[in-house]
Tab-separated table of N, CA and C in Angstrom:
chain	number	residue	atom	x	y	z
A	1	MET	N	3.121	12.181	5.526
A	1	MET	CA	1.706	11.846	5.371
A	1	MET	C	1.243	10.901	6.512
A	2	LEU	N	0.008	10.917	6.858
A	2	LEU	CA	-0.406	10.046	8.095
A	2	LEU	C	-0.679	8.583	7.421
A	3	ASN	N	-0.424	7.713	8.389
A	3	ASN	CA	-0.500	6.323	8.009
A	3	ASN	C	-1.843	6.099	7.216
A	4	MET	N	-2.896	6.433	7.881
A	4	MET	CA	-4.192	5.990	7.208
A	4	MET	C	-4.467	6.687	5.852
A	5	ASP	N	-3.916	7.879	5.714
A	5	ASP	CA	-4.079	8.669	4.479
A	5	ASP	C	-3.234	7.806	3.405
A	6	LEU	N	-2.116	7.333	3.743
A	6	LEU	CA	-1.282	6.578	2.932
A	6	LEU	C	-1.826	5.320	2.558
A	7	VAL	N	-2.628	4.610	3.498
A	7	VAL	CA	-3.263	3.365	3.169
A	7	VAL	C	-4.459	3.626	2.121
A	8	LYS	N	-5.153	4.720	2.313
A	8	LYS	CA	-6.228	5.158	1.471
A	8	LYS	C	-5.552	5.340	-0.029
A	9	GLU	N	-4.508	6.152	-0.065
A	9	GLU	CA	-3.837	6.300	-1.263
A	9	GLU	C	-3.362	4.949	-2.031
A	10	LEU	N	-3.026	3.957	-1.146
A	10	LEU	CA	-2.442	2.742	-1.693
A	10	LEU	C	-3.596	1.947	-2.188
A	11	ASP	N	-4.863	2.045	-1.403
A	11	ASP	CA	-6.058	1.373	-1.919
A	11	ASP	C	-6.513	1.928	-3.309
A	12	SER	N	-6.480	3.328	-3.321
A	12	SER	CA	-6.857	3.969	-4.615
A	12	SER	C	-6.091	3.459	-5.726
A	13	TYR	N	-4.737	3.299	-5.484
A	13	TYR	CA	-3.807	2.690	-6.510
A	13	TYR	C	-4.178	1.340	-6.908
A	14	ARG	N	-4.584	0.531	-5.903
A	14	ARG	CA	-4.935	-0.775	-6.184
A	14	ARG	C	-6.197	-0.979	-6.963
A	15	LEU	N	-7.238	-0.155	-6.564
A	15	LEU	CA	-8.390	-0.206	-7.451
A	15	LEU	C	-8.235	0.470	-8.803
A	16	GLU	N	-7.517	1.378	-8.851
A	16	GLU	CA	-7.313	2.015	-10.145
A	16	GLU	C	-6.535	1.132	-11.164
A	17	HIS	N	-5.677	0.283	-10.627
A	17	HIS	CA	-4.987	-0.688	-11.505
A	17	HIS	C	-5.557	-2.089	-11.407
A	18	LYS	N	-6.797	-2.175	-10.717
A	18	LYS	CA	-7.531	-3.437	-10.807
A	18	LYS	C	-6.582	-4.570	-10.400
A	19	ILE	N	-5.929	-4.462	-9.229
A	19	ILE	CA	-5.116	-5.543	-8.674
A	19	ILE	C	-5.749	-5.872	-7.401
A	20	THR	N	-5.426	-7.289	-7.001
A	20	THR	CA	-5.889	-7.731	-5.757
A	20	THR	C	-5.029	-7.316	-4.577
A	21	GLN	N	-5.555	-7.454	-3.370
A	21	GLN	CA	-4.561	-7.160	-2.227
A	21	GLN	C	-3.318	-8.199	-2.237
A	22	GLN	N	-3.600	-9.349	-2.779
A	22	GLN	CA	-2.493	-10.349	-2.824
A	22	GLN	C	-1.384	-9.784	-3.819
A	23	VAL	N	-1.726	-9.309	-4.841
A	23	VAL	CA	-0.818	-8.779	-5.932
A	23	VAL	C	-0.047	-7.630	-5.334
A	24	LEU	N	-0.790	-6.768	-4.789
A	24	LEU	CA	-0.233	-5.492	-4.058
A	24	LEU	C	0.741	-5.879	-3.047
A	25	ALA	N	0.363	-6.912	-2.233
A	25	ALA	CA	1.215	-7.365	-1.227
A	25	ALA	C	2.606	-7.827	-1.663
A	26	GLU	N	2.466	-8.626	-2.785
A	26	GLU	CA	3.698	-9.199	-3.511
A	26	GLU	C	4.559	-7.941	-3.999
A	27	GLN	N	3.930	-6.939	-4.638
A	27	GLN	CA	4.682	-5.842	-5.160
A	27	GLN	C	5.323	-5.032	-4.031
A	28	LEU	N	4.874	-5.032	-2.875
A	28	LEU	CA	5.316	-4.350	-1.754
A	28	LEU	C	6.284	-5.143	-0.937
A	29	GLY	N	6.322	-6.472	-1.166
A	29	GLY	CA	7.147	-7.379	-0.544
A	29	GLY	C	6.694	-7.628	1.046
A	30	VAL	N	5.330	-7.519	1.195
A	30	VAL	CA	4.786	-7.940	2.472
A	30	VAL	C	3.734	-9.015	2.251
A	31	SER	N	3.164	-9.567	3.336
A	31	SER	CA	2.178	-10.578	3.145
A	31	SER	C	0.894	-10.060	2.858
A	32	PHE	N	-0.010	-10.876	2.318
A	32	PHE	CA	-1.449	-10.593	2.039
A	32	PHE	C	-2.140	-10.160	3.353
A	33	VAL	N	-1.824	-10.836	4.474
A	33	VAL	CA	-2.438	-10.508	5.791
A	33	VAL	C	-2.074	-9.108	6.219
A	34	THR	N	-0.903	-8.643	6.070
A	34	THR	CA	-0.375	-7.423	6.310
A	34	THR	C	-1.210	-6.333	5.637
A	35	VAL	N	-1.330	-6.464	4.287
A	35	VAL	CA	-2.112	-5.475	3.440
A	35	VAL	C	-3.563	-5.446	3.920
A	36	ASN	N	-4.101	-6.668	4.107
A	36	ASN	CA	-5.464	-6.770	4.512
A	36	ASN	C	-5.828	-6.085	5.853
A	37	ARG	N	-4.929	-6.270	6.755
A	37	ARG	CA	-5.072	-5.641	8.096
A	37	ARG	C	-4.955	-4.116	7.926
A	38	TRP	N	-4.026	-3.499	7.091
A	38	TRP	CA	-4.050	-2.174	6.825
A	38	TRP	C	-5.374	-1.652	6.332
A	39	PHE	N	-5.889	-2.268	5.284
A	39	PHE	CA	-7.135	-1.817	4.679
A	39	PHE	C	-8.425	-2.120	5.655
A	40	ASN	N	-8.352	-3.020	6.549
A	40	ASN	CA	-9.469	-3.188	7.414
A	40	ASN	C	-9.258	-2.398	8.788
A	41	CYS	N	-8.179	-1.511	8.864
A	41	CYS	CA	-7.885	-0.684	9.960
A	41	CYS	C	-7.607	-1.471	11.192
A	42	LYS	N	-7.051	-2.743	11.033
A	42	LYS	CA	-6.667	-3.583	12.233
A	42	LYS	C	-5.334	-3.185	12.688
A	43	THR	N	-4.408	-2.809	11.685
A	43	THR	CA	-3.101	-2.335	12.125
A	43	THR	C	-2.758	-1.090	11.169
A	44	LYS	N	-1.706	-0.480	11.505
A	44	LYS	CA	-1.106	0.643	10.673
A	44	LYS	C	0.236	0.260	10.234
A	45	PRO	N	0.595	0.785	9.135
A	45	PRO	CA	2.074	0.580	8.600
A	45	PRO	C	3.127	1.147	9.589
A	46	SER	N	4.192	0.372	9.729
A	46	SER	CA	5.221	0.770	10.630
A	46	SER	C	5.860	2.120	9.896
A	47	LYS	N	6.833	2.712	10.500
A	47	LYS	CA	7.597	3.874	9.869
A	47	LYS	C	8.301	3.318	8.649
A	48	ILE	N	8.912	2.197	8.837
A	48	ILE	CA	9.655	1.620	7.684
A	48	ILE	C	8.751	1.258	6.480
A	49	GLN	N	7.696	0.634	6.791
A	49	GLN	CA	6.666	0.270	5.868
A	49	GLN	C	6.012	1.517	5.103
A	50	GLN	N	5.822	2.568	5.965
A	50	GLN	CA	5.371	3.813	5.522
A	50	GLN	C	6.319	4.415	4.389
A	51	TYR	N	7.490	4.339	4.745
A	51	TYR	CA	8.593	4.899	3.886
A	51	TYR	C	8.578	4.063	2.623
A	52	GLN	N	8.495	2.718	2.609
A	52	GLN	CA	8.516	1.863	1.513
A	52	GLN	C	7.329	2.053	0.643
A	53	ILE	N	6.051	2.229	1.264
A	53	ILE	CA	4.866	2.508	0.492
A	53	ILE	C	4.969	3.828	-0.303
A	54	GLU	N	5.538	4.906	0.488
A	54	GLU	CA	5.738	6.130	-0.170
A	54	GLU	C	6.590	6.073	-1.425
A	55	LYS	N	7.693	5.390	-1.226
A	55	LYS	CA	8.678	5.111	-2.312
A	55	LYS	C	8.009	4.368	-3.509
A	56	PHE	N	7.231	3.319	-3.181
A	56	PHE	CA	6.563	2.595	-4.073
A	56	PHE	C	5.576	3.362	-4.974
A	57	LEU	N	4.710	4.194	-4.212
A	57	LEU	CA	3.696	5.046	-4.925
A	57	LEU	C	4.355	6.044	-5.788
A	58	LYS	N	5.496	6.728	-5.350
A	58	LYS	CA	6.221	7.699	-6.004
A	58	LYS	C	6.842	7.122	-7.319
A	59	GLY	N	7.272	5.894	-7.203
A	59	GLY	CA	7.848	5.111	-8.298
A	59	GLY	C	6.884	4.838	-9.408
A	60	LYS	N	5.647	4.480	-8.973
A	60	LYS	CA	4.634	3.999	-9.895
A	60	LYS	C	4.030	5.262	-10.535
A	61	ALA	N	4.042	6.533	-9.762
A	61	ALA	CA	3.586	7.713	-10.332
A	61	ALA	C	4.462	8.116	-11.469
A	62	GLY	N	5.771	7.891	-11.362
A	62	GLY	CA	6.739	8.175	-12.359
A	62	GLY	C	6.534	7.473	-13.640
A	63	GLU	N	5.909	6.240	-13.547
A	63	GLU	CA	5.697	5.385	-14.669
A	63	GLU	C	4.533	5.803	-15.628
A	64	LYS	N	3.677	6.735	-15.138
A	64	LYS	CA	2.536	7.104	-15.861
A	64	LYS	C	2.971	7.878	-17.070
């Protein structure tokens, strides 16, 4: 999955669950600034971060 598609999916998850960027950052184990920069297209997730995001989203999808 492309980095920005992954960020869009992550933002959809955040909005669907009505959580802040801060809470999402805590759940992912990164800083608020990192998440904010992803959503504002200032930076892209690294390969490691991309893997962690995919794992996070798959885990959350399994909880539904």
